[in-house]
Amino acid sequence: MAIDYNAKAYRLLEAVHDLAGGDSQTAVVSTRISARTVIPNTYRAFSSPSRYLKGLGLIRTTGTTGTGIVGMFLITPTGIRLVESLRATG
């Protein structure tokens, strides 16, 4: 179960990274993340992994409303470094 949970969180982080082009100033709407991953675009599906990633300081959410069911995400510089280092190692 923990492996599935961590894999889901990492898929979310990686999708935010890729859709933002590795830019911490580019917000990504949840519908685009959902289309790229197997995460349904629902609050329930996004809440746990996004809270986990926010707690680690890897993503931020915006206060923008009307951008889909869940909202918008920004990757932090720490999140960018993590994704890029994990990709470089393998």
CSV table of N, CA and C in Angstrom, one decimal:
chain,number,residue,atom,x,y,z
A,1,MET,N,0.8,-1.2,0.0
A,1,MET,CA,0.0,0.0,0.0
A,1,MET,C,0.9,1.3,0.0
A,2,ALA,N,1.9,1.3,0.8
A,2,ALA,CA,2.8,2.5,0.9
A,2,ALA,C,3.5,2.7,-0.4
A,3,ILE,N,3.9,1.6,-1.1
A,3,ILE,CA,4.5,1.7,-2.4
A,3,ILE,C,3.6,2.4,-3.4
A,4,ASP,N,2.3,1.9,-3.5
A,4,ASP,CA,1.3,2.5,-4.4
A,4,ASP,C,1.1,4.0,-4.1
A,5,TYR,N,1.1,4.3,-2.8
A,5,TYR,CA,0.8,5.7,-2.4
A,5,TYR,C,2.0,6.6,-2.8
A,6,ASN,N,3.2,6.1,-2.5
A,6,ASN,CA,4.4,6.9,-2.9
A,6,ASN,C,4.5,7.0,-4.4
A,7,ALA,N,4.2,5.9,-5.1
A,7,ALA,CA,4.2,6.0,-6.6
A,7,ALA,C,3.2,7.0,-7.1
A,8,LYS,N,2.0,7.1,-6.5
A,8,LYS,CA,1.0,8.1,-6.9
A,8,LYS,C,1.5,9.5,-6.6
A,9,ALA,N,2.1,9.7,-5.5
A,9,ALA,CA,2.6,11.0,-5.2
A,9,ALA,C,3.8,11.4,-6.1
A,10,TYR,N,4.6,10.5,-6.4
A,10,TYR,CA,5.7,10.8,-7.4
A,10,TYR,C,5.2,11.0,-8.8
A,11,ARG,N,4.2,10.3,-9.2
A,11,ARG,CA,3.6,10.6,-10.5
A,11,ARG,C,3.0,12.0,-10.6
A,12,LEU,N,2.4,12.4,-9.5
A,12,LEU,CA,1.9,13.8,-9.4
A,12,LEU,C,3.0,14.8,-9.5
A,13,LEU,N,4.1,14.6,-8.7
A,13,LEU,CA,5.2,15.5,-8.7
A,13,LEU,C,5.9,15.5,-10.1
A,14,GLU,N,6.1,14.4,-10.7
A,14,GLU,CA,6.7,14.3,-12.0
A,14,GLU,C,5.8,15.0,-13.1
A,15,ALA,N,4.5,14.8,-13.0
A,15,ALA,CA,3.6,15.4,-14.0
A,15,ALA,C,3.7,17.0,-13.8
A,16,VAL,N,3.6,17.5,-12.6
A,16,VAL,CA,3.7,18.9,-12.4
A,16,VAL,C,5.0,19.4,-13.0
A,17,HIS,N,6.1,18.7,-12.7
A,17,HIS,CA,7.4,19.1,-13.2
A,17,HIS,C,7.4,19.2,-14.7
A,18,ASP,N,7.0,18.2,-15.4
A,18,ASP,CA,7.0,18.1,-16.9
A,18,ASP,C,6.1,19.1,-17.5
A,19,LEU,N,4.8,19.2,-17.0
A,19,LEU,CA,3.9,20.1,-17.6
A,19,LEU,C,4.3,21.6,-17.3
A,20,ALA,N,5.0,21.8,-16.3
A,20,ALA,CA,5.5,23.2,-16.0
A,20,ALA,C,6.8,23.5,-16.7
A,21,GLY,N,7.3,22.5,-17.4
A,21,GLY,CA,8.6,22.6,-18.1
A,21,GLY,C,9.8,22.9,-17.1
A,22,GLY,N,9.6,22.3,-15.9
A,22,GLY,CA,10.7,22.5,-14.9
A,22,GLY,C,10.8,23.9,-14.3
A,23,ASP,N,9.7,24.7,-14.5
A,23,ASP,CA,9.7,26.1,-14.0
A,23,ASP,C,8.8,26.2,-12.8
A,24,SER,N,9.4,26.7,-11.7
A,24,SER,CA,8.7,26.9,-10.5
A,24,SER,C,7.6,28.0,-10.5
A,25,GLN,N,7.6,28.8,-11.5
A,25,GLN,CA,6.7,29.9,-11.6
A,25,GLN,C,5.5,29.5,-12.5
A,26,THR,N,5.5,28.4,-13.1
A,26,THR,CA,4.4,28.0,-14.0
A,26,THR,C,3.4,27.1,-13.3
A,27,ALA,N,2.2,27.5,-13.2
A,27,ALA,CA,1.2,26.7,-12.5
A,27,ALA,C,0.6,25.7,-13.5
A,28,VAL,N,0.2,24.5,-13.0
A,28,VAL,CA,-0.3,23.5,-13.8
A,28,VAL,C,-1.7,23.1,-13.2
A,29,VAL,N,-2.7,23.1,-14.1
A,29,VAL,CA,-4.1,22.8,-13.7
A,29,VAL,C,-4.2,21.3,-13.5
A,30,SER,N,-5.0,20.9,-12.5
A,30,SER,CA,-5.2,19.5,-12.2
A,30,SER,C,-5.7,18.7,-13.3
A,31,THR,N,-6.5,19.2,-14.2
A,31,THR,CA,-7.1,18.4,-15.3
A,31,THR,C,-6.0,18.0,-16.2
A,32,ARG,N,-4.9,18.8,-16.4
A,32,ARG,CA,-3.8,18.4,-17.2
A,32,ARG,C,-3.0,17.3,-16.5
A,33,ILE,N,-2.8,17.4,-15.2
A,33,ILE,CA,-2.1,16.3,-14.5
A,33,ILE,C,-2.9,15.0,-14.6
A,34,SER,N,-4.2,15.1,-14.4
A,34,SER,CA,-5.0,13.9,-14.5
A,34,SER,C,-5.0,13.2,-15.8
A,35,ALA,N,-4.9,14.1,-16.9
A,35,ALA,CA,-4.9,13.5,-18.2
A,35,ALA,C,-3.5,12.8,-18.5
A,36,ARG,N,-2.5,13.3,-17.8
A,36,ARG,CA,-1.1,12.7,-18.0
A,36,ARG,C,-0.9,11.5,-17.1
A,37,THR,N,-1.6,11.4,-16.0
A,37,THR,CA,-1.4,10.3,-15.1
A,37,THR,C,-2.6,9.5,-15.0
A,38,VAL,N,-2.6,8.5,-14.1
A,38,VAL,CA,-3.8,7.7,-13.9
A,38,VAL,C,-4.6,8.2,-12.6
A,39,ILE,N,-4.3,9.4,-12.2
A,39,ILE,CA,-5.0,10.0,-11.0
A,39,ILE,C,-6.3,10.7,-11.5
A,40,PRO,N,-7.4,10.2,-11.0
A,40,PRO,CA,-8.7,10.9,-11.4
A,40,PRO,C,-8.7,12.3,-10.9
A,41,ASN,N,-9.3,13.2,-11.7
A,41,ASN,CA,-9.4,14.6,-11.3
A,41,ASN,C,-10.5,14.9,-10.3
A,42,THR,N,-10.3,14.3,-9.1
A,42,THR,CA,-11.2,14.5,-8.0
A,42,THR,C,-10.5,15.0,-6.8
A,43,TYR,N,-11.2,15.7,-5.9
A,43,TYR,CA,-10.5,16.1,-4.7
A,43,TYR,C,-10.0,14.9,-3.9
A,44,ARG,N,-10.8,13.9,-3.8
A,44,ARG,CA,-10.4,12.7,-3.1
A,44,ARG,C,-9.1,12.1,-3.6
A,45,ALA,N,-8.9,12.0,-4.9
A,45,ALA,CA,-7.7,11.4,-5.5
A,45,ALA,C,-6.5,12.3,-5.3
A,46,PHE,N,-6.7,13.6,-5.4
A,46,PHE,CA,-5.5,14.5,-5.3
A,46,PHE,C,-5.2,14.9,-3.9
A,47,SER,N,-6.1,14.8,-2.9
A,47,SER,CA,-5.9,15.4,-1.6
A,47,SER,C,-4.7,14.8,-0.9
A,48,SER,N,-4.6,13.5,-0.7
A,48,SER,CA,-3.6,12.9,0.0
A,48,SER,C,-2.2,13.0,-0.6
A,49,PRO,N,-2.0,12.7,-1.9
A,49,PRO,CA,-0.7,12.9,-2.4
A,49,PRO,C,-0.2,14.3,-2.5
A,50,SER,N,-1.1,15.2,-2.8
A,50,SER,CA,-0.7,16.7,-2.8
A,50,SER,C,-0.4,17.2,-1.4
A,51,ARG,N,-1.1,16.8,-0.4
A,51,ARG,CA,-0.8,17.2,0.9
A,51,ARG,C,0.6,16.7,1.4
A,52,TYR,N,0.8,15.4,1.0
A,52,TYR,CA,2.1,14.8,1.3
A,52,TYR,C,3.3,15.6,0.6
A,53,LEU,N,3.1,15.9,-0.7
A,53,LEU,CA,4.1,16.6,-1.4
A,53,LEU,C,4.3,18.1,-0.9
A,54,LYS,N,3.2,18.7,-0.5
A,54,LYS,CA,3.2,20.0,0.1
A,54,LYS,C,4.0,20.0,1.4
A,55,GLY,N,3.7,19.0,2.2
A,55,GLY,CA,4.3,18.8,3.5
A,55,GLY,C,5.9,18.7,3.4
A,56,LEU,N,6.3,18.1,2.3
A,56,LEU,CA,7.7,17.9,2.1
A,56,LEU,C,8.3,19.1,1.4
A,57,GLY,N,7.5,20.1,1.0
A,57,GLY,CA,8.0,21.3,0.4
A,57,GLY,C,8.3,21.1,-1.1
A,58,LEU,N,7.7,20.1,-1.8
A,58,LEU,CA,8.0,19.8,-3.2
A,58,LEU,C,7.0,20.5,-4.1
A,59,ILE,N,5.8,20.8,-3.7
A,59,ILE,CA,4.9,21.5,-4.5
A,59,ILE,C,4.2,22.6,-3.7
A,60,ARG,N,3.5,23.5,-4.4
A,60,ARG,CA,2.6,24.5,-3.7
A,60,ARG,C,1.3,24.5,-4.5
A,61,THR,N,0.2,24.9,-3.9
A,61,THR,CA,-1.0,25.1,-4.6
A,61,THR,C,-1.3,26.6,-4.7
A,62,THR,N,-2.1,26.9,-5.7
A,62,THR,CA,-2.5,28.3,-5.9
A,62,THR,C,-3.9,28.6,-5.3
A,63,GLY,N,-4.2,29.8,-5.1
A,63,GLY,CA,-5.5,30.1,-4.6
A,63,GLY,C,-6.5,30.4,-5.8
A,64,THR,N,-6.1,30.1,-7.0
A,64,THR,CA,-6.9,30.3,-8.2
A,64,THR,C,-8.2,29.4,-8.1
A,65,THR,N,-9.3,30.0,-8.3
A,65,THR,CA,-10.5,29.2,-8.4
A,65,THR,C,-11.0,29.1,-9.8
A,66,GLY,N,-11.9,28.2,-10.0
A,66,GLY,CA,-12.5,28.0,-11.3
A,66,GLY,C,-11.5,27.4,-12.3
A,67,THR,N,-10.6,26.6,-11.8
A,67,THR,CA,-9.5,26.0,-12.7
A,67,THR,C,-9.6,24.5,-12.8
A,68,GLY,N,-10.8,24.0,-12.6
A,68,GLY,CA,-11.0,22.5,-12.6
A,68,GLY,C,-11.5,22.1,-11.3
A,69,ILE,N,-11.7,20.8,-11.1
A,69,ILE,CA,-12.2,20.3,-9.9
A,69,ILE,C,-11.3,20.5,-8.7
A,70,VAL,N,-10.0,20.3,-8.9
A,70,VAL,CA,-9.1,20.4,-7.8
A,70,VAL,C,-8.3,21.7,-7.7
A,71,GLY,N,-7.8,22.2,-8.8
A,71,GLY,CA,-7.0,23.5,-8.7
A,71,GLY,C,-5.8,23.4,-9.5
A,72,MET,N,-4.8,24.2,-9.0
A,72,MET,CA,-3.5,24.4,-9.7
A,72,MET,C,-2.4,24.1,-8.8
A,73,PHE,N,-1.3,23.6,-9.4
A,73,PHE,CA,-0.1,23.3,-8.6
A,73,PHE,C,1.1,23.9,-9.2
A,74,LEU,N,2.1,24.3,-8.3
A,74,LEU,CA,3.4,24.8,-8.7
A,74,LEU,C,4.4,23.9,-8.1
A,75,ILE,N,5.4,23.6,-8.8
A,75,ILE,CA,6.5,22.8,-8.3
A,75,ILE,C,7.6,23.7,-7.7
A,76,THR,N,8.1,23.4,-6.5
A,76,THR,CA,9.1,24.2,-5.9
A,76,THR,C,10.5,23.9,-6.4
A,77,PRO,N,11.5,24.8,-6.2
A,77,PRO,CA,12.8,24.5,-6.6
A,77,PRO,C,13.3,23.2,-6.1
A,78,THR,N,12.9,22.9,-4.8
A,78,THR,CA,13.3,21.6,-4.2
A,78,THR,C,12.7,20.4,-5.0
A,79,GLY,N,11.5,20.6,-5.4
A,79,GLY,CA,10.8,19.5,-6.2
A,79,GLY,C,11.5,19.3,-7.5
A,80,ILE,N,11.9,20.4,-8.1
A,80,ILE,CA,12.6,20.4,-9.4
A,80,ILE,C,13.9,19.6,-9.3
A,81,ARG,N,14.6,19.9,-8.2
A,81,ARG,CA,15.9,19.2,-8.0
A,81,ARG,C,15.7,17.8,-7.8
A,82,LEU,N,14.7,17.4,-7.0
A,82,LEU,CA,14.4,16.0,-6.7
A,82,LEU,C,14.1,15.2,-8.0
A,83,VAL,N,13.2,15.7,-8.8
A,83,VAL,CA,12.8,15.0,-10.0
A,83,VAL,C,14.0,14.9,-10.9
A,84,GLU,N,14.7,15.9,-11.1
A,84,GLU,CA,15.9,15.9,-12.0
A,84,GLU,C,17.0,15.0,-11.5
A,85,SER,N,17.2,14.9,-10.1
A,85,SER,CA,18.3,14.0,-9.6
A,85,SER,C,17.8,12.6,-9.7
A,86,LEU,N,16.6,12.3,-9.5
A,86,LEU,CA,16.1,10.9,-9.6
A,86,LEU,C,16.2,10.4,-11.0
A,87,ARG,N,15.9,11.3,-12.0
A,87,ARG,CA,16.0,10.9,-13.4
A,87,ARG,C,17.5,10.7,-13.8
A,88,ALA,N,18.4,11.5,-13.2
A,88,ALA,CA,19.8,11.4,-13.6
A,88,ALA,C,20.4,10.1,-13.0
A,89,THR,N,19.8,9.6,-11.9
A,89,THR,CA,20.4,8.4,-11.3
A,89,THR,C,19.7,7.1,-11.9
A,90,GLY,N,18.7,7.3,-12.6
A,90,GLY,CA,18.2,6.1,-13.2
A,90,GLY,C,17.0,5.7,-13.6
